[in-house]
PDB file of C-alpha atoms in Angstrom:
ATOM      1  CA  MET A   1     130.764 100.220  85.299  1.00 41.00           C
ATOM      2  CA  THR A   2     131.583 101.876  88.941  1.00 39.00           C
ATOM      3  CA  LEU A   3     131.665 105.276  87.286  1.00 39.00           C
ATOM      4  CA  ASN A   4     128.437 104.682  85.379  1.00 47.00           C
ATOM      5  CA  VAL A   5     126.424 103.762  88.404  1.00 42.00           C
ATOM      6  CA  LEU A   6     127.606 106.591  90.206  1.00 41.00           C
ATOM      7  CA  ARG A   7     126.823 109.017  87.545  1.00 45.00           C
ATOM      8  CA  SER A   8     123.370 107.333  87.641  1.00 45.00           C
ATOM      9  CA  LEU A   9     122.884 107.453  91.224  1.00 48.00           C
ATOM     10  CA  THR A  10     122.846 111.312  90.444  1.00 40.00           C
ATOM     11  CA  ALA A  11     120.980 111.669  87.351  1.00 44.00           C
ATOM     12  CA  GLY A  12     117.732 112.337  89.307  1.00 47.00           C
ATOM     13  CA  PRO A  13     117.990 115.603  90.210  1.00 47.00           C
ATOM     14  CA  LEU A  14     114.613 115.783  92.229  1.00 45.00           C
ATOM     15  CA  LEU A  15     115.355 112.516  94.214  1.00 47.00           C
ATOM     16  CA  ALA A  16     118.851 113.154  94.471  1.00 49.00           C
ATOM     17  CA  GLY A  17     118.566 116.655  95.926  1.00 48.00           C
ATOM     18  CA  LEU A  18     115.829 115.154  98.246  1.00 46.00           C
ATOM     19  CA  LEU A  19     118.244 112.718  99.495  1.00 50.00           C
ATOM     20  CA  LEU A  20     120.969 115.047 100.470  1.00 48.00           C
ATOM     21  CA  THR A  21     118.443 117.453 102.004  1.00 47.00           C
ATOM     22  CA  VAL A  22     117.587 114.342 104.444  1.00 44.00           C
ATOM     23  CA  THR A  23     120.848 113.275 105.123  1.00 46.00           C
ATOM     24  CA  PHE A  24     123.036 116.450 105.576  1.00 44.00           C
ATOM     25  CA  GLN A  25     120.662 119.155 106.435  1.00 44.00           C
ATOM     26  CA  VAL A  26     117.939 117.785 108.922  1.00 44.00           C
ATOM     27  CA  SER A  27     118.874 118.514 112.301  1.00 43.00           C
ATOM     28  CA  ALA A  28     116.221 116.311 113.859  1.00 50.00           C
ATOM     29  CA  ASP A  29     116.762 112.823 115.156  1.00 61.00           C
ATOM     30  CA  PRO A  30     115.712 109.957 112.579  1.00 64.00           C
ATOM     31  CA  GLY A  31     114.691 107.915 115.291  1.00 61.00           C
ATOM     32  CA  SER A  32     115.725 106.205 118.321  1.00 60.00           C
ATOM     33  CA  ARG A  33     116.470 102.738 117.536  1.00 64.00           C
ATOM     34  CA  ILE A  34     119.866 101.250 117.393  1.00 71.00           C
ATOM     35  CA  TRP A  35     122.501 102.063 114.773  1.00 67.00           C
ATOM     36  CA  ALA A  36     122.108 100.006 111.253  1.00 72.00           C
ATOM     37  CA  THR A  37     118.771  98.287 112.524  1.00 75.00           C
ATOM     38  CA  GLY A  38     116.590  99.608 109.742  1.00 77.00           C
ATOM     39  CA  GLY A  39     118.793  97.452 107.033  1.00 81.00           C
ATOM     40  CA  VAL A  40     118.935  99.169 103.713  1.00 91.00           C
ATOM     41  CA  THR A  41     116.620  99.094 100.665  1.00 94.00           C
ATOM     42  CA  THR A  42     115.690  96.740  98.502  1.00 97.00           C
ATOM     43  CA  ILE A  43     114.933  96.935  94.833  1.00 97.00           C
ATOM     44  CA  GLU A  44     111.543  96.748  95.191  1.00 98.00           C
ATOM     45  CA  GLY A  45     111.414  99.734  98.120  1.00 97.00           C
ATOM     46  CA  SER A  46     110.798  97.614 101.283  1.00 97.00           C
ATOM     47  CA  ALA A  47     113.472  97.686 103.908  1.00 96.00           C
ATOM     48  CA  GLY A  48     115.937  94.671 104.125  1.00 95.00           C
ATOM     49  CA  GLY A  49     119.195  93.654 101.910  1.00 93.00           C
ATOM     50  CA  GLY A  50     119.429  94.328  98.258  1.00 94.00           C
ATOM     51  CA  LEU A  51     117.404  91.621  96.768  1.00 97.00           C
ATOM     52  CA  VAL A  52     115.536  90.208  99.985  1.00 98.00           C
ATOM     53  CA  PRO A  53     113.081  92.228 102.318  1.00 98.00           C
ATOM     54  CA  TRP A  54     113.671  91.627 106.279  1.00 97.00           C
ATOM     55  CA  ALA A  55     111.230  91.697 109.093  1.00 97.00           C
ATOM     56  CA  LEU A  56     112.822  95.368 110.039  1.00 94.00           C
ATOM     57  CA  MET A  57     110.771  98.205 109.458  1.00 95.00           C
ATOM     58  CA  ALA A  58     112.420 101.053 107.589  1.00 93.00           C
ATOM     59  CA  GLY A  59     114.341 103.866 109.026  1.00 88.00           C
ATOM     60  CA  TYR A  60     115.038 104.253 112.914  1.00 89.00           C
ATOM     61  CA  ALA A  61     111.415 105.296 114.362  1.00 84.00           C
ATOM     62  CA  SER A  62     110.626 103.103 117.507  1.00 84.00           C
ATOM     63  CA  ASP A  63     107.399 102.896 119.341  1.00 85.00           C
ATOM     64  CA  ASP A  64     105.622 106.664 119.394  1.00 84.00           C
ATOM     65  CA  GLU A  65     107.689 107.770 116.343  1.00 86.00           C
ATOM     66  CA  TRP A  66     107.937 107.777 112.653  1.00 89.00           C
ATOM     67  CA  GLY A  67     110.190 108.064 110.103  1.00 89.00           C
ATOM     68  CA  GLY A  68     111.422 106.996 106.703  1.00 91.00           C
ATOM     69  CA  THR A  69     113.723 106.847 103.877  1.00 94.00           C
ATOM     70  CA  LEU A  70     114.582 107.794 100.058  1.00 95.00           C
ATOM     71  CA  ASN A  71     116.834 105.347  98.047  1.00 96.00           C
ATOM     72  CA  LEU A  72     118.400 105.620  94.825  1.00 97.00           C
ATOM     73  CA  SER A  73     120.015 102.446  93.138  1.00 97.00           C
ATOM     74  CA  ARG A  74     121.348 101.321  89.863  1.00 97.00           C
ATOM     75  CA  ALA A  75     122.726  97.802  88.995  1.00 96.00           C
ATOM     76  CA  GLU A  76     124.368  97.485  85.516  1.00 95.00           C
ATOM     77  CA  PHE A  77     124.814  93.640  84.192  1.00 93.00           C
ATOM     78  CA  ASP A  78     126.009  92.319  81.065  1.00 89.00           C
ATOM     79  CA  ASP A  79     122.952  92.883  79.102  1.00 89.00           C
ATOM     80  CA  TYR A  80     120.546  94.916  81.083  1.00 90.00           C
ATOM     81  CA  THR A  81     120.700  98.014  83.561  1.00 94.00           C
ATOM     82  CA  LEU A  82     118.112  98.313  86.314  1.00 96.00           C
ATOM     83  CA  SER A  83     117.457 101.966  87.932  1.00 97.00           C
ATOM     84  CA  VAL A  84     115.495 102.040  90.979  1.00 97.00           C
ATOM     85  CA  ALA A  85     113.984 105.164  93.154  1.00 97.00           C
ATOM     86  CA  GLY A  86     112.013 104.646  96.351  1.00 96.00           C
ATOM     87  CA  ALA A  87     110.602 106.179  99.341  1.00 97.00           C
ATOM     88  CA  ALA A  88     109.494 104.189 102.780  1.00 97.00           C
ATOM     89  CA  VAL A  89     107.356 105.469 105.706  1.00 96.00           C
ATOM     90  CA  ASN A  90     107.695 103.886 109.338  1.00 95.00           C
ATOM     91  CA  TRP A  91     105.019 104.434 111.580  1.00 95.00           C
ATOM     92  CA  ASN A  92     105.915 103.724 115.393  1.00 93.00           C
ATOM     93  CA  ASN A  93     107.914 100.655 114.306  1.00 93.00           C
ATOM     94  CA  ARG A  94     104.800  98.884 113.232  1.00 96.00           C
ATOM     95  CA  ILE A  95     103.677  99.839 109.807  1.00 97.00           C
ATOM     96  CA  GLU A  96     105.854 100.472 106.829  1.00 98.00           C
ATOM     97  CA  LEU A  97     104.271 101.821 103.582  1.00 98.00           C
ATOM     98  CA  SER A  98     106.910 102.095 100.594  1.00 98.00           C
ATOM     99  CA  ILE A  99     106.989 103.098  97.055  1.00 98.00           C
ATOM    100  CA  ALA A 100     109.411 102.026  94.173  1.00 98.00           C
ATOM    101  CA  ARG A 101     109.787 102.842  90.460  1.00 98.00           C
ATOM    102  CA  GLN A 102     111.690 100.328  88.484  1.00 97.00           C
ATOM    103  CA  THR A 103     113.212 100.763  85.141  1.00 96.00           C
ATOM    104  CA  LEU A 104     115.123  98.349  83.350  1.00 93.00           C
ATOM    105  CA  ASP A 105     117.154  98.924  80.106  1.00 92.00           C
ATOM    106  CA  LEU A 106     116.765  96.724  77.367  1.00 84.00           C
ATOM    107  CA  ASP A 107     120.460  97.178  76.477  1.00 68.00           C
ATOM    108  CA  THR A 108     120.828  94.591  73.840  1.00 67.00           C
ATOM    109  CA  LEU A 109     117.129  93.120  73.583  1.00 60.00           C
ATOM    110  CA  GLY A 110     116.007  96.904  72.885  1.00 52.00           C
ATOM    111  CA  ALA A 111     116.419  96.891  69.011  1.00 52.00           C
ATOM    112  CA  ALA A 112     115.128  93.312  68.441  1.00 53.00           C
ATOM    113  CA  LEU A 113     112.006  93.666  70.924  1.00 57.00           C
ATOM    114  CA  ALA A 114     111.441  97.543  69.358  1.00 57.00           C
ATOM    115  CA  GLU A 115     111.281  98.614  73.442  1.00 68.00           C
ATOM    116  CA  ASP A 116     113.584 100.629  75.184  1.00 82.00           C
ATOM    117  CA  GLU A 117     112.924  99.754  78.671  1.00 89.00           C
ATOM    118  CA  LEU A 118     110.536  98.315  80.924  1.00 92.00           C
ATOM    119  CA  ASN A 119     108.613 100.068  83.797  1.00 95.00           C
ATOM    120  CA  GLN A 120     107.356  99.044  87.106  1.00 97.00           C
ATOM    121  CA  ASP A 121     105.750 100.518  90.187  1.00 98.00           C
ATOM    122  CA  ILE A 122     105.763  98.684  93.389  1.00 98.00           C
ATOM    123  CA  PHE A 123     103.662  99.764  96.382  1.00 98.00           C
ATOM    124  CA  GLY A 124     104.577  98.173  99.588  1.00 98.00           C
ATOM    125  CA  LEU A 125     103.369  97.595 102.872  1.00 98.00           C
ATOM    126  CA  LYS A 126     104.634  95.554 105.608  1.00 98.00           C
ATOM    127  CA  VAL A 127     103.381  95.007 109.620  1.00 98.00           C
ATOM    128  CA  ARG A 128     105.376  93.966 112.279  1.00 97.00           C
ATOM    129  CA  LEU A 129     103.468  90.875 114.141  1.00 98.00           C
ATOM    130  CA  PHE A 130     105.794  90.362 117.029  1.00 96.00           C
ATOM    131  CA  GLY A 131     109.117  89.917 118.381  1.00 96.00           C
ATOM    132  CA  ASP A 132     112.539  92.093 118.399  1.00 93.00           C
ATOM    133  CA  LEU A 133     115.318  91.997 116.446  1.00 92.00           C
ATOM    134  CA  LEU A 134     117.604  92.208 119.126  1.00 90.00           C
ATOM    135  CA  TYR A 135     115.972  91.157 122.635  1.00 90.00           C
ATOM    136  CA  THR A 136     113.763  88.089 121.640  1.00 93.00           C
ATOM    137  CA  ASP A 137     114.895  84.563 121.317  1.00 94.00           C
ATOM    138  CA  TYR A 138     113.222  84.199 118.075  1.00 95.00           C
ATOM    139  CA  GLY A 139     113.920  87.356 116.569  1.00 96.00           C
ATOM    140  CA  GLN A 140     111.531  89.678 114.598  1.00 97.00           C
ATOM    141  CA  TRP A 141     108.651  88.695 111.950  1.00 98.00           C
ATOM    142  CA  SER A 142     106.538  91.058 109.951  1.00 98.00           C
ATOM    143  CA  LEU A 143     104.349  90.222 107.156  1.00 98.00           C
ATOM    144  CA  GLY A 144     104.087  91.817 103.794  1.00 98.00           C
ATOM    145  CA  LEU A 145     102.720  92.900 100.332  1.00 98.00           C
ATOM    146  CA  GLN A 146     104.103  94.023  97.367  1.00 98.00           C
ATOM    147  CA  HIS A 147     101.282  95.302  94.678  1.00 98.00           C
ATOM    148  CA  LYS A 148     103.230  95.630  91.108  1.00 98.00           C
ATOM    149  CA  ARG A 149     102.196  97.263  88.067  1.00 97.00           C
ATOM    150  CA  GLN A 150     104.191  96.782  84.558  1.00 93.00           C
ATOM    151  CA  ARG A 151     103.649  99.558  82.283  1.00 92.00           C
ATOM    152  CA  ASN A 152     105.114  98.468  79.279  1.00 89.00           C
ATOM    153  CA  PHE A 153     103.406  95.123  78.813  1.00 91.00           C
ATOM    154  CA  THR A 154     104.348  94.346  75.077  1.00 88.00           C
ATOM    155  CA  VAL A 155     107.223  92.658  75.787  1.00 88.00           C
ATOM    156  CA  PRO A 156     106.157  90.678  78.397  1.00 91.00           C
ATOM    157  CA  ASP A 157     102.900  89.750  76.427  1.00 92.00           C
ATOM    158  CA  ALA A 158     104.930  88.544  73.677  1.00 89.00           C
ATOM    159  CA  ILE A 159     106.813  85.997  75.531  1.00 90.00           C
ATOM    160  CA  GLY A 160     103.654  84.554  77.420  1.00 94.00           C
ATOM    161  CA  ALA A 161     102.797  86.468  80.709  1.00 95.00           C
ATOM    162  CA  ARG A 162      99.048  86.462  81.784  1.00 96.00           C
ATOM    163  CA  SER A 163      99.012  89.846  83.575  1.00 97.00           C
ATOM    164  CA  GLN A 164     100.930  93.057  83.828  1.00 97.00           C
ATOM    165  CA  GLN A 165     100.109  93.362  87.578  1.00 97.00           C
ATOM    166  CA  GLY A 166     100.125  91.255  90.558  1.00 97.00           C
ATOM    167  CA  THR A 167     101.024  90.926  94.307  1.00 98.00           C
ATOM    168  CA  ASP A 168     103.539  89.504  96.190  1.00 98.00           C
ATOM    169  CA  VAL A 169     102.625  88.189  99.848  1.00 98.00           C
ATOM    170  CA  TYR A 170     105.480  87.398 102.282  1.00 98.00           C
ATOM    171  CA  LEU A 171     106.429  86.394 105.551  1.00 98.00           C
ATOM    172  CA  ALA A 172     109.786  87.556 107.166  1.00 98.00           C
ATOM    173  CA  GLY A 173     111.814  86.662 110.291  1.00 98.00           C
ATOM    174  CA  SER A 174     115.030  88.493 111.069  1.00 97.00           C
ATOM    175  CA  LYS A 175     117.319  88.004 114.347  1.00 97.00           C
ATOM    176  CA  LEU A 176     120.622  89.449 115.578  1.00 95.00           C
ATOM    177  CA  PHE A 177     122.743  86.979 117.158  1.00 96.00           C
ATOM    178  CA  PHE A 178     125.358  88.947 119.503  1.00 94.00           C
ATOM    179  CA  ALA A 179     129.210  88.233 119.492  1.00 95.00           C
ATOM    180  CA  ALA A 180     128.328  85.062 117.080  1.00 95.00           C
ATOM    181  CA  ILE A 181     131.570  84.688 114.817  1.00 95.00           C
ATOM    182  CA  LEU A 182     134.652  86.016 115.609  1.00 94.00           C
ATOM    183  CA  ASP A 183     133.042  88.096 118.338  1.00 95.00           C
ATOM    184  CA  ARG A 184     130.970  89.698 115.432  1.00 95.00           C
ATOM    185  CA  ASN A 185     127.188  90.220 115.595  1.00 95.00           C
ATOM    186  CA  LEU A 186     125.454  88.430 112.719  1.00 96.00           C
ATOM    187  CA  LEU A 187     122.335  89.179 111.418  1.00 96.00           C
ATOM    188  CA  VAL A 188     119.979  86.262 109.848  1.00 97.00           C
ATOM    189  CA  ASN A 189     116.747  86.863 107.780  1.00 98.00           C
ATOM    190  CA  ALA A 190     114.502  83.879 106.293  1.00 98.00           C
ATOM    191  CA  THR A 191     111.512  84.854 103.835  1.00 98.00           C
ATOM    192  CA  LEU A 192     108.675  83.003 102.141  1.00 98.00           C
ATOM    193  CA  ARG A 193     107.099  84.603  99.299  1.00 98.00           C
ATOM    194  CA  GLY A 194     104.258  83.976  97.627  1.00 98.00           C
ATOM    195  CA  THR A 195     104.742  85.087  93.928  1.00 98.00           C
ATOM    196  CA  LYS A 196     103.305  84.910  90.498  1.00 97.00           C
ATOM    197  CA  ALA A 197     105.929  87.791  89.485  1.00 98.00           C
ATOM    198  CA  ASN A 198     108.383  86.671  86.036  1.00 96.00           C
ATOM    199  CA  GLN A 199     112.068  88.223  86.817  1.00 96.00           C
ATOM    200  CA  GLY A 200     109.933  90.320  89.990  1.00 97.00           C
ATOM    201  CA  GLY A 201     107.357  91.174  87.857  1.00 97.00           C
ATOM    202  CA  LEU A 202     109.558  93.131  85.307  1.00 94.00           C
ATOM    203  CA  LEU A 203     108.407  90.179  82.334  1.00 94.00           C
ATOM    204  CA  GLY A 204     104.818  90.315  83.832  1.00 96.00           C
ATOM    205  CA  PHE A 205     103.021  87.727  86.135  1.00 98.00           C
ATOM    206  CA  GLY A 206     102.248  84.377  85.351  1.00 97.00           C
ATOM    207  CA  GLY A 207     102.685  82.377  82.053  1.00 96.00           C
ATOM    208  CA  ASP A 208     102.215  79.668  79.589  1.00 93.00           C
ATOM    209  CA  ARG A 209     104.043  77.148  81.706  1.00 94.00           C
ATOM    210  CA  ASN A 210     102.275  78.071  85.448  1.00 95.00           C
ATOM    211  CA  ASN A 211      99.841  80.992  86.195  1.00 96.00           C
ATOM    212  CA  SER A 212      99.339  79.802  90.069  1.00 96.00           C
ATOM    213  CA  TYR A 213     101.438  81.437  93.136  1.00 97.00           C
ATOM    214  CA  GLU A 214     104.268  79.392  94.331  1.00 97.00           C
ATOM    215  CA  ALA A 215     105.599  79.381  97.342  1.00 98.00           C
ATOM    216  CA  MET A 216     109.670  80.496  96.834  1.00 98.00           C
ATOM    217  CA  PHE A 217     112.385  80.855  99.663  1.00 98.00           C
ATOM    218  CA  GLU A 218     114.761  83.620 100.367  1.00 98.00           C
ATOM    219  CA  THR A 219     117.332  84.612 102.589  1.00 98.00           C
ATOM    220  CA  SER A 220     120.144  86.645 103.808  1.00 98.00           C
ATOM    221  CA  VAL A 221     122.861  86.905 106.103  1.00 98.00           C
ATOM    222  CA  GLY A 222     125.098  89.664 107.510  1.00 96.00           C
ATOM    223  CA  LEU A 223     128.053  90.111 109.742  1.00 96.00           C
ATOM    224  CA  PHE A 224     128.840  93.159 111.187  1.00 94.00           C
ATOM    225  CA  LEU A 225     132.373  93.872 111.405  1.00 94.00           C
ATOM    226  CA  ASN A 226     131.485  97.003 113.426  1.00 92.00           C
ATOM    227  CA  ARG A 227     128.266  99.252 113.714  1.00 87.00           C
ATOM    228  CA  SER A 228     129.424 100.978 110.363  1.00 92.00           C
ATOM    229  CA  TRP A 229     130.238  97.875 107.973  1.00 95.00           C
ATOM    230  CA  LEU A 230     128.421  94.949 107.237  1.00 95.00           C
ATOM    231  CA  LEU A 231     129.232  91.846 105.188  1.00 97.00           C
ATOM    232  CA  GLY A 232     126.930  89.584 103.901  1.00 96.00           C
ATOM    233  CA  ALA A 233     125.029  87.410 101.197  1.00 98.00           C
ATOM    234  CA  GLU A 234     121.573  86.795 100.097  1.00 98.00           C
ATOM    235  CA  TYR A 235     119.635  84.114  97.725  1.00 98.00           C
ATOM    236  CA  ARG A 236     116.347  84.474  96.477  1.00 98.00           C
ATOM    237  CA  GLN A 237     114.492  81.613  94.851  1.00 98.00           C
ATOM    238  CA  LYS A 238     112.342  82.308  91.686  1.00 97.00           C
ATOM    239  CA  PRO A 239     109.391  80.590  90.056  1.00 96.00           C
ATOM    240  CA  ASP A 240     109.525  79.106  86.631  1.00 95.00           C
ATOM    241  CA  ASN A 241     106.420  80.359  84.516  1.00 96.00           C
ATOM    242  CA  LEU A 242     107.351  80.977  80.957  1.00 95.00           C
ATOM    243  CA  ASP A 243     108.159  78.316  78.010  1.00 93.00           C
ATOM    244  CA  PHE A 244     109.897  81.248  76.048  1.00 88.00           C
ATOM    245  CA  ALA A 245     112.956  81.034  78.977  1.00 86.00           C
ATOM    246  CA  SER A 246     113.885  79.256  82.043  1.00 90.00           C
ATOM    247  CA  GLU A 247     114.234  81.540  84.872  1.00 95.00           C
ATOM    248  CA  ASP A 248     117.096  81.195  87.721  1.00 96.00           C
ATOM    249  CA  ASP A 249     117.566  82.120  91.060  1.00 97.00           C
ATOM    250  CA  TRP A 250     119.327  85.397  92.302  1.00 98.00           C
ATOM    251  CA  TRP A 251     122.132  85.752  94.734  1.00 98.00           C
ATOM    252  CA  ASP A 252     124.608  88.308  95.744  1.00 98.00           C
ATOM    253  CA  LEU A 253     127.470  89.457  97.657  1.00 98.00           C
ATOM    254  CA  PHE A 254     127.157  92.651  99.417  1.00 97.00           C
ATOM    255  CA  VAL A 255     128.912  95.324 101.661  1.00 97.00           C
ATOM    256  CA  ALA A 256     127.054  98.069 103.411  1.00 96.00           C
ATOM    257  CA  TRP A 257     128.472 101.034 105.010  1.00 95.00           C
ATOM    258  CA  VAL A 258     126.739 103.159 107.408  1.00 92.00           C
ATOM    259  CA  PRO A 259     128.868 106.076 108.455  1.00 90.00           C
ATOM    260  CA  ASP A 260     125.916 108.217 109.782  1.00 86.00           C
ATOM    261  CA  ARG A 261     122.313 107.119 111.130  1.00 83.00           C
ATOM    262  CA  ARG A 262     120.973 109.345 108.218  1.00 87.00           C
ATOM    263  CA  LEU A 263     123.047 107.492 105.385  1.00 91.00           C
ATOM    264  CA  SER A 264     123.984 104.205 104.189  1.00 93.00           C
ATOM    265  CA  VAL A 265     125.714 102.960 100.998  1.00 96.00           C
ATOM    266  CA  THR A 266     125.429  99.649  99.702  1.00 96.00           C
ATOM    267  CA  ALA A 267     127.462  97.803  96.986  1.00 97.00           C
ATOM    268  CA  ALA A 268     126.966  94.102  95.912  1.00 98.00           C
ATOM    269  CA  TRP A 269     128.187  91.691  93.271  1.00 98.00           C
ATOM    270  CA  VAL A 270     124.774  90.376  91.728  1.00 97.00           C
ATOM    271  CA  SER A 271     124.037  87.470  89.651  1.00 97.00           C
ATOM    272  CA  LEU A 272     120.622  87.167  88.194  1.00 95.00           C
ATOM    273  CA  GLY A 273     121.384  83.781  86.009  1.00 94.00           C
ATOM    274  CA  ASP A 274     119.677  83.811  82.489  1.00 91.00           C
ATOM    275  CA  VAL A 275     117.013  86.627  81.768  1.00 89.00           C
ATOM    276  CA  ALA A 276     114.900  86.205  78.757  1.00 82.00           C
ATOM    277  CA  GLY A 277     117.191  83.688  77.083  1.00 81.00           C
ATOM    278  CA  LEU A 278     120.326  86.238  77.696  1.00 87.00           C
ATOM    279  CA  GLU A 279     122.812  84.029  79.494  1.00 89.00           C
ATOM    280  CA  ASP A 280     124.922  84.560  82.704  1.00 92.00           C
ATOM    281  CA  GLN A 281     123.791  87.937  83.860  1.00 94.00           C
ATOM    282  CA  ARG A 282     126.264  89.275  86.443  1.00 96.00           C
ATOM    283  CA  GLY A 283     127.217  93.057  87.466  1.00 96.00           C
ATOM    284  CA  LEU A 284     127.820  95.355  90.343  1.00 97.00           C
ATOM    285  CA  TYR A 285     125.042  97.027  92.320  1.00 97.00           C
ATOM    286  CA  LEU A 286     125.138 100.231  94.072  1.00 97.00           C
ATOM    287  CA  SER A 287     122.555 101.943  96.193  1.00 97.00           C
ATOM    288  CA  LEU A 288     122.385 105.260  98.077  1.00 96.00           C
ATOM    289  CA  GLN A 289     119.731 105.523 101.273  1.00 95.00           C
ATOM    290  CA  GLY A 290     118.913 108.496 103.411  1.00 93.00           C
ATOM    291  CA  SER A 291     116.551 108.276 106.596  1.00 89.00           C
ATOM    292  CA  PHE A 292     114.723 110.920 108.375  1.00 84.00           C
TER     293      PHE A 292
END
């Protein structure tokens, strides 16, 4: 599985080439913020962990600077494969704009549903409201939007989804506690999301069971072993809108390696629970991010 994920990350020649150019050939400093304070990239394109957006802005741009990230990710589960390509721009450590394309291969369901894959575009906006990750007691707080458009609506429509597009709204707070555990720094994030998305939007929005926004709680915890290695876990609560199949919450255990300010690699063991009637979807997630 690991080899398949690695091959997939290099399957998009253009994006892979851009990542390598950003990471290894650009001589300019990617920004002045402290090492690893840009987080990594979520499966929805914004800065954060793999599953949960954080209050942090993408990249390392501080006040009077701009920067951003390019990202390729792949997750292989028992009956599905998810690929993500995305980019984000950070202006003055105040505003983040992001875009991501998700592709869900229906490895097991494809033949039965006459649909090989589902595609979704996600356009993100995040604004830092107040605070600082490192230097304020209450941490950093940001407000974000994620507008999602499902590009293959045949399957979501057949199982009861009400719409092929929707917008998530979230409030995120992140704080780094110095020397918190065994003299290691601890990052804690809490996110409250308003959403109607089914399986993050890949199965449309709203449903025959519920078509109203619901508040979902998400959280991440990460322990810095040193400035280059971060171990952590995430949890993401999910709405339950479809009579066709119940939707389980997501969680992961991850390790992130930041050998250079221009590069980060994240690996995770991810559990999605039951997805569209297929039970216990678990697998490996791998992500490569370049910062500029």
